[in-house]
Phi, psi and omega in degrees: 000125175275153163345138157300309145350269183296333146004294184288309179287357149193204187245354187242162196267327182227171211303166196249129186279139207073178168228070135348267192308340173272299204300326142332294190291314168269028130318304157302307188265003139308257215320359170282303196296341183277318187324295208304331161312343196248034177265320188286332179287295177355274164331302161290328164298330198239019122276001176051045157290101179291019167313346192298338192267009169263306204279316178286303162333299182313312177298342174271342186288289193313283211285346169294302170332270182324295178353275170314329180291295220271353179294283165010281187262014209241144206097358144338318210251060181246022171211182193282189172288183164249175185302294187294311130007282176260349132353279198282339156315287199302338166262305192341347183249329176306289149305307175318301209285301203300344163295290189272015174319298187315284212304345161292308170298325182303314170282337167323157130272012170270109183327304202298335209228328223274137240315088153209095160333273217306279180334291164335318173289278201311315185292330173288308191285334192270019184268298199284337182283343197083352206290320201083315181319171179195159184234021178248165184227198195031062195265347122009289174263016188315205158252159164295294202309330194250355147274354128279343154304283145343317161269321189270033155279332171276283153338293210274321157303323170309298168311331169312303186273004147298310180284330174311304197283011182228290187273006212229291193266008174266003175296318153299353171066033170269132179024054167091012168302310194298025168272327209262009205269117160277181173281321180305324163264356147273117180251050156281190199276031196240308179305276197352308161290001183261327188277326168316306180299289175349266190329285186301353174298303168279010166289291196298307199299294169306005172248329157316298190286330181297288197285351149319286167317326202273322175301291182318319185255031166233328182274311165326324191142354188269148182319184179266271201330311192286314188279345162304310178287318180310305175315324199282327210264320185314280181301327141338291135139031197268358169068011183266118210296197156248331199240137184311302177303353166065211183268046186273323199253041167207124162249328184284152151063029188024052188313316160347271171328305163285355176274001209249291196275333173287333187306320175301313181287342175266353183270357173281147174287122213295321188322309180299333159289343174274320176269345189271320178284322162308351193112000189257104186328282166283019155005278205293322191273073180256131190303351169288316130003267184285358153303299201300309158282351177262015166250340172305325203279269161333324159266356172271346185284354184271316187286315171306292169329298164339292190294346202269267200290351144294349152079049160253358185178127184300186166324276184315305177309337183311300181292326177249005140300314164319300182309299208283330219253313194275348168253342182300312201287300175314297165274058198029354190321306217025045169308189176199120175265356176207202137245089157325358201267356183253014167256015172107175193293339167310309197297315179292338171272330182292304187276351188288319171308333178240028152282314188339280210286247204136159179249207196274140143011119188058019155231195219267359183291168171228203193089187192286323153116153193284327211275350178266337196278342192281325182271007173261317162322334190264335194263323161303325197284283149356284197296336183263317185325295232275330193261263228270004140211105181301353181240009180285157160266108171251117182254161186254125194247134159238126186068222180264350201251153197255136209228086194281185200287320182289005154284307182284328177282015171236346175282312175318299156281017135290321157311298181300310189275354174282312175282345182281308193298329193288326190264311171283299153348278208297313183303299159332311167295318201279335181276013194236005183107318237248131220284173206290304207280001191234354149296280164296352178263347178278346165304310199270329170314313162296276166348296175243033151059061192253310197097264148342120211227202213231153145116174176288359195278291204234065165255187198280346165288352206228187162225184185282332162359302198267352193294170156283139178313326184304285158027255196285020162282295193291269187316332147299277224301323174314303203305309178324311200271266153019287181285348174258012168066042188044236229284036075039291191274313178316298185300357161275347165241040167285110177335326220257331174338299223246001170277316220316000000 
C-alpha cells in the first residue's frame, strides 16, 4: 500500500504504466506555449520588424512537437497522477517550455543572442523561472516582440509556478509544503470541481493585478508598450525590463512607487485573493503576510536611514530607493532603481542577505520562502524550551495549524540541501575563473531566483552577458533547481525513482 502522501496525488495506488499521461499534459503546455507566440510575431509584424519569422518558426516548431505529444497520449489521462508522475511531470514540463522559450532567440536577428544556444537557453530559463538575469544589454533598442516575449515568458512562469505550489508540491511533501495541502492539492475526482474553481479564481485574479499594473503605469507615464511588459514582469515578480536602466529610467509621478506595491502583490500567496474577493475581510492579513511585511518594513527603515545620514540621498529619494530595491530582492523580482552595489559595504552585505529570503508560499515569488524561515524559528524556540525543561511537551502551531515532525523535517532538509547546492554552485563559478562576490552572489541569485547578482560583472548595473558559456550552463541549470524548489529535480536522479 502505498504512502497517503502519495495518495493525495492521484486515485490510483500504484504507478501507472508509461508515461502516456505526463506526456500528454506536456503537450498541452508546449501548445500554450506556441499560443503564445503569435502575440509577440503580432507585434514585429506591426511594427515590420522581421523578428516576426523568429516567433513563427518557432511557434510552428512548438505546436508539431506539443501536437504530437498530445496525439500520443491522449485518453491517458483518465484518473489522477501518480506520486512518480507528478515527480517526472513537474521539471519536465518545465524544461520543455525553457526549450522551446529558447527557439525565438535562437532565430532571431537580434545580434546578441542570435544562433548561441547557450545564450539562447540561459535567457528562456531565466524567463520562464522568473529569475530575470540577462545577458542581453541595448534593450533600449531592442525588437519589440522579443522584448514582450521576455515578459510573457515571465509571465507565464508566474502562474505556473502558482499552480505548481497549490496543487503540485504540497501534494508532494516538499520542503514543508504539505503544511499548505488543500482540496486544491487533491486532484481525485471528488476534489476536482473545487480545484477547477480555484485554479480559475486565481487565473482572473493574476490577470486582473497584470491590467492593473499596465493601467498605472501607462496613465503614470510610461508608453503602453513599456507599461503592458512592465505589468507582466511586475505581477510576476521577474523583473525583466525594456530598458537597460531597469526603473532607473522612470521616476516621475511615482511610477517607482507603484512598481514597489505591485512586486509586493505578487509575492502575497494568491489563494488570499481569491478568499478575500469571497468575502473574508481580513484574508489578506495571513501570517505569512504579516512576516513579510514587518520585516520589509524594518529593513527598509535600516536602509533608508542609512542612505539619509550618509548623505547619499535626501530623504524622500533614500526611502524610495530603499523601498522599491530592498522589496525588487526579497520578493525576487529583481528590478534595480540604481546600483546598489555603490552604497557601501553595509548595502552589499544587507542585499547579499535578503537574496536569501523569498516571499510567501503560493505567489509568484522565489527564494527559500518567509514560511520556512518561520518554522525553523518555531522548532529552534521548542528546542530551547526543551533544554530548560527537559519533561516538558511543547507543540508548535503556524497560525491555527499544528506543526508536525514531518514538517520540520522536511523544512530542515531544504535548508541543508539548498545551502549544499548553494555551496557546490559557488565553489563551481569559481573553478571557472570567476572572482569569490560574482560567484556567490550568481549562485545564490539563481538558486533563488532573484536576478541580479552584486559586484561590477552581474550587479544591477551590469548583465551575465560576459559569463563563460560553462557559466552560464551551470546557472540555468541553478535557476531551474531554485524554482522547482530542488528536489522536484533532485529526486530524479535517485536509482529507485526509476525502478518502482
Amino acid at each position: 500500500m502505498m504512502p497517503a502522501r502519495a495518495r493525495s496525488v492521484g486515485v490510483k495506488s500504484t504507478v501507472a504504466p508509461g508515461l502516456k499521461p505526463v506526456l500528454y499534459l506536456v503537450g498541452l503546455v508546449l501548445l500554450t506555449a506556441a499560443a503564445m507566440m503569435v502575440f509577440p510575431m503580432l507585434v514585429d509584424i506591426y511594427y515590420r520588424n522581421p523578428d516576426w519569422q523568429a516567433f513563427a518558426s518557432a511557434a510552428m516548431l512548438a505546436a508539431v512537437i506539443g501536437g504530437l505529444l498530445v496525439r500520443y497520449g491522449r485518453k491517458s489521462l483518465k484518473v489522477g497522477l501518480t506520486l512518480r508522475q507528478a515527480f517526472l511531470l513537474t521539471p519536465l514540463s518545465w524544461f520543455s517550455v525553457a526549450a522551446v522559450g529558447a527557439l525565438p532567440f535562437y532565430f532571431s536577428e537580434y545580434g546578441i543572442v542570435s544562433r548561441s544556444i547557450v545564450d539562447s537557453v540561459f535567457e528562456s530559463v531565466s524567463g520562464i523561472t522568473t529569475t530575470g538575469s540577462t545577458v542581453l544589454s541595448g534593450l533600449d533598442g531592442a525588437p519589440p516582440g522579443m522584448l514582450l516575449w521576455r515578459a510573457l515568458l515571465q509571465w507565464m512562469g508566474g502562474i505556473g509556478i502558482i499552480g505548481t505550489a497549490i496543487a503540485i508540491l504540497p501534494a508532494l511533501g516538499i520542503g514543508g509544503m504539505q503544511l499548505f495541502r488543500t482540496e486544491s492539492s487533491d486532484r481525485s475526482e471528488k476534489a476536482m470541481p473545487r480545484v477547477r474553481q480555484i485554479a480559475a479564481s486565481i487565473v482572473l485574479v493574476y490577470l486582473g493585478l497584470t491590467v492593473l499594473a499596465a493601467i498605472v503605469y501607462w496613465a503614470a507615464g510610461m508608453r503602453l508598450f513599456d507599461a503592458v511588459a512592465h505589468a507582466l514582469t511586475s505581477i510576476a515578480t521577474g523583473g525583466y525590463s525594456t530598458s537597460d536602466s531597469s526603473f532607473g529610467n522612470w521616476e516621475e509621478n511615482g511610477i517607482q512607487w507603484f512598481a514597489t506595491l505591485f512586486m509586493l502583490s505578487g509575492a502575497i500567496p494568491f489563494v488570499l485573493y481569491v478568499r478575500l474577493i469571497a468575502g473574508e475581510g481580513r484574508a489578506l492579513w495571513d501570517q505569512q503576510v504579516r512576516t513579510l511585511v514587518a520585516f520589509l518594513a524594518v529593513v527598509i527603515l535600516a536602509l533608508g536611514l542609512w542612505l539619509t545620514l550618509s548623505g547619499q540621498y535626501d530623504p524622500e529619494p533614500a526611502f524610495r530607493h530603499a523601498a522599491f530595491n530592498v522589496v525588487s530582492v526579497v520578493t525576487t523580482t529583481g528590478y534595480a532603481t540604481a546600483d546598489y552595489g555603490l552604497w557601501g559595504n553595509f548595502a552589499i552585505g544587507l542585499f547579499f542577505g535578503l537574496t536569501f529570503i523569498g516571499g510567501c508560499t503560493g505567489s509568484t515569488s522565489g527564494g527559500i520562502k518567509i514560511f520556512r524561515f518561520e518554522v525553523m524559528a518555531l522548532m529552534l524556540k521548542a528546542h530551547f524550551m526543551r533544554l530548560l525543561y527537559p519533561r516538558g511537551v511543547f507543540r508548535s502551531y503556524y497560525g491555527e495549524r499544528p506543526v508536525g515532525d514531518e514538517v520540520i523535517g522536511s523544512v530542515v532538509a531544504f535548508f541543508a540541501v539548498f545551502f549544499l547546492c548553494y555551496a557546490v554552485f559557488t565553489i563551481a563559478l569559481m573553478a571557472l575563473g570567476l572572482d569569490f562576490l560574482t560567484s556567490a552572489s550568481g549562485a545564490v541569485t539563481a538558486l533563488a531566483n532573484v536576478g541580479p547578482g552584486l559586484g561590477e560583472i552581474i550587479g544591477p548595473a551590469g548583465n551575465f552577458g560576459t559569463l563563460p558559456d560553462a557559466a552560464k550552463w551551470l546557472l540555468s541549470l541553478a535557476m531551474l533547481l531554485g524554482r522547482l524548489e530542488l528536489f522536484t529535480v533532485l529526486i530524479l536522479f535517485v536509482p529507485r525513482f526509476w525502478r518502482g
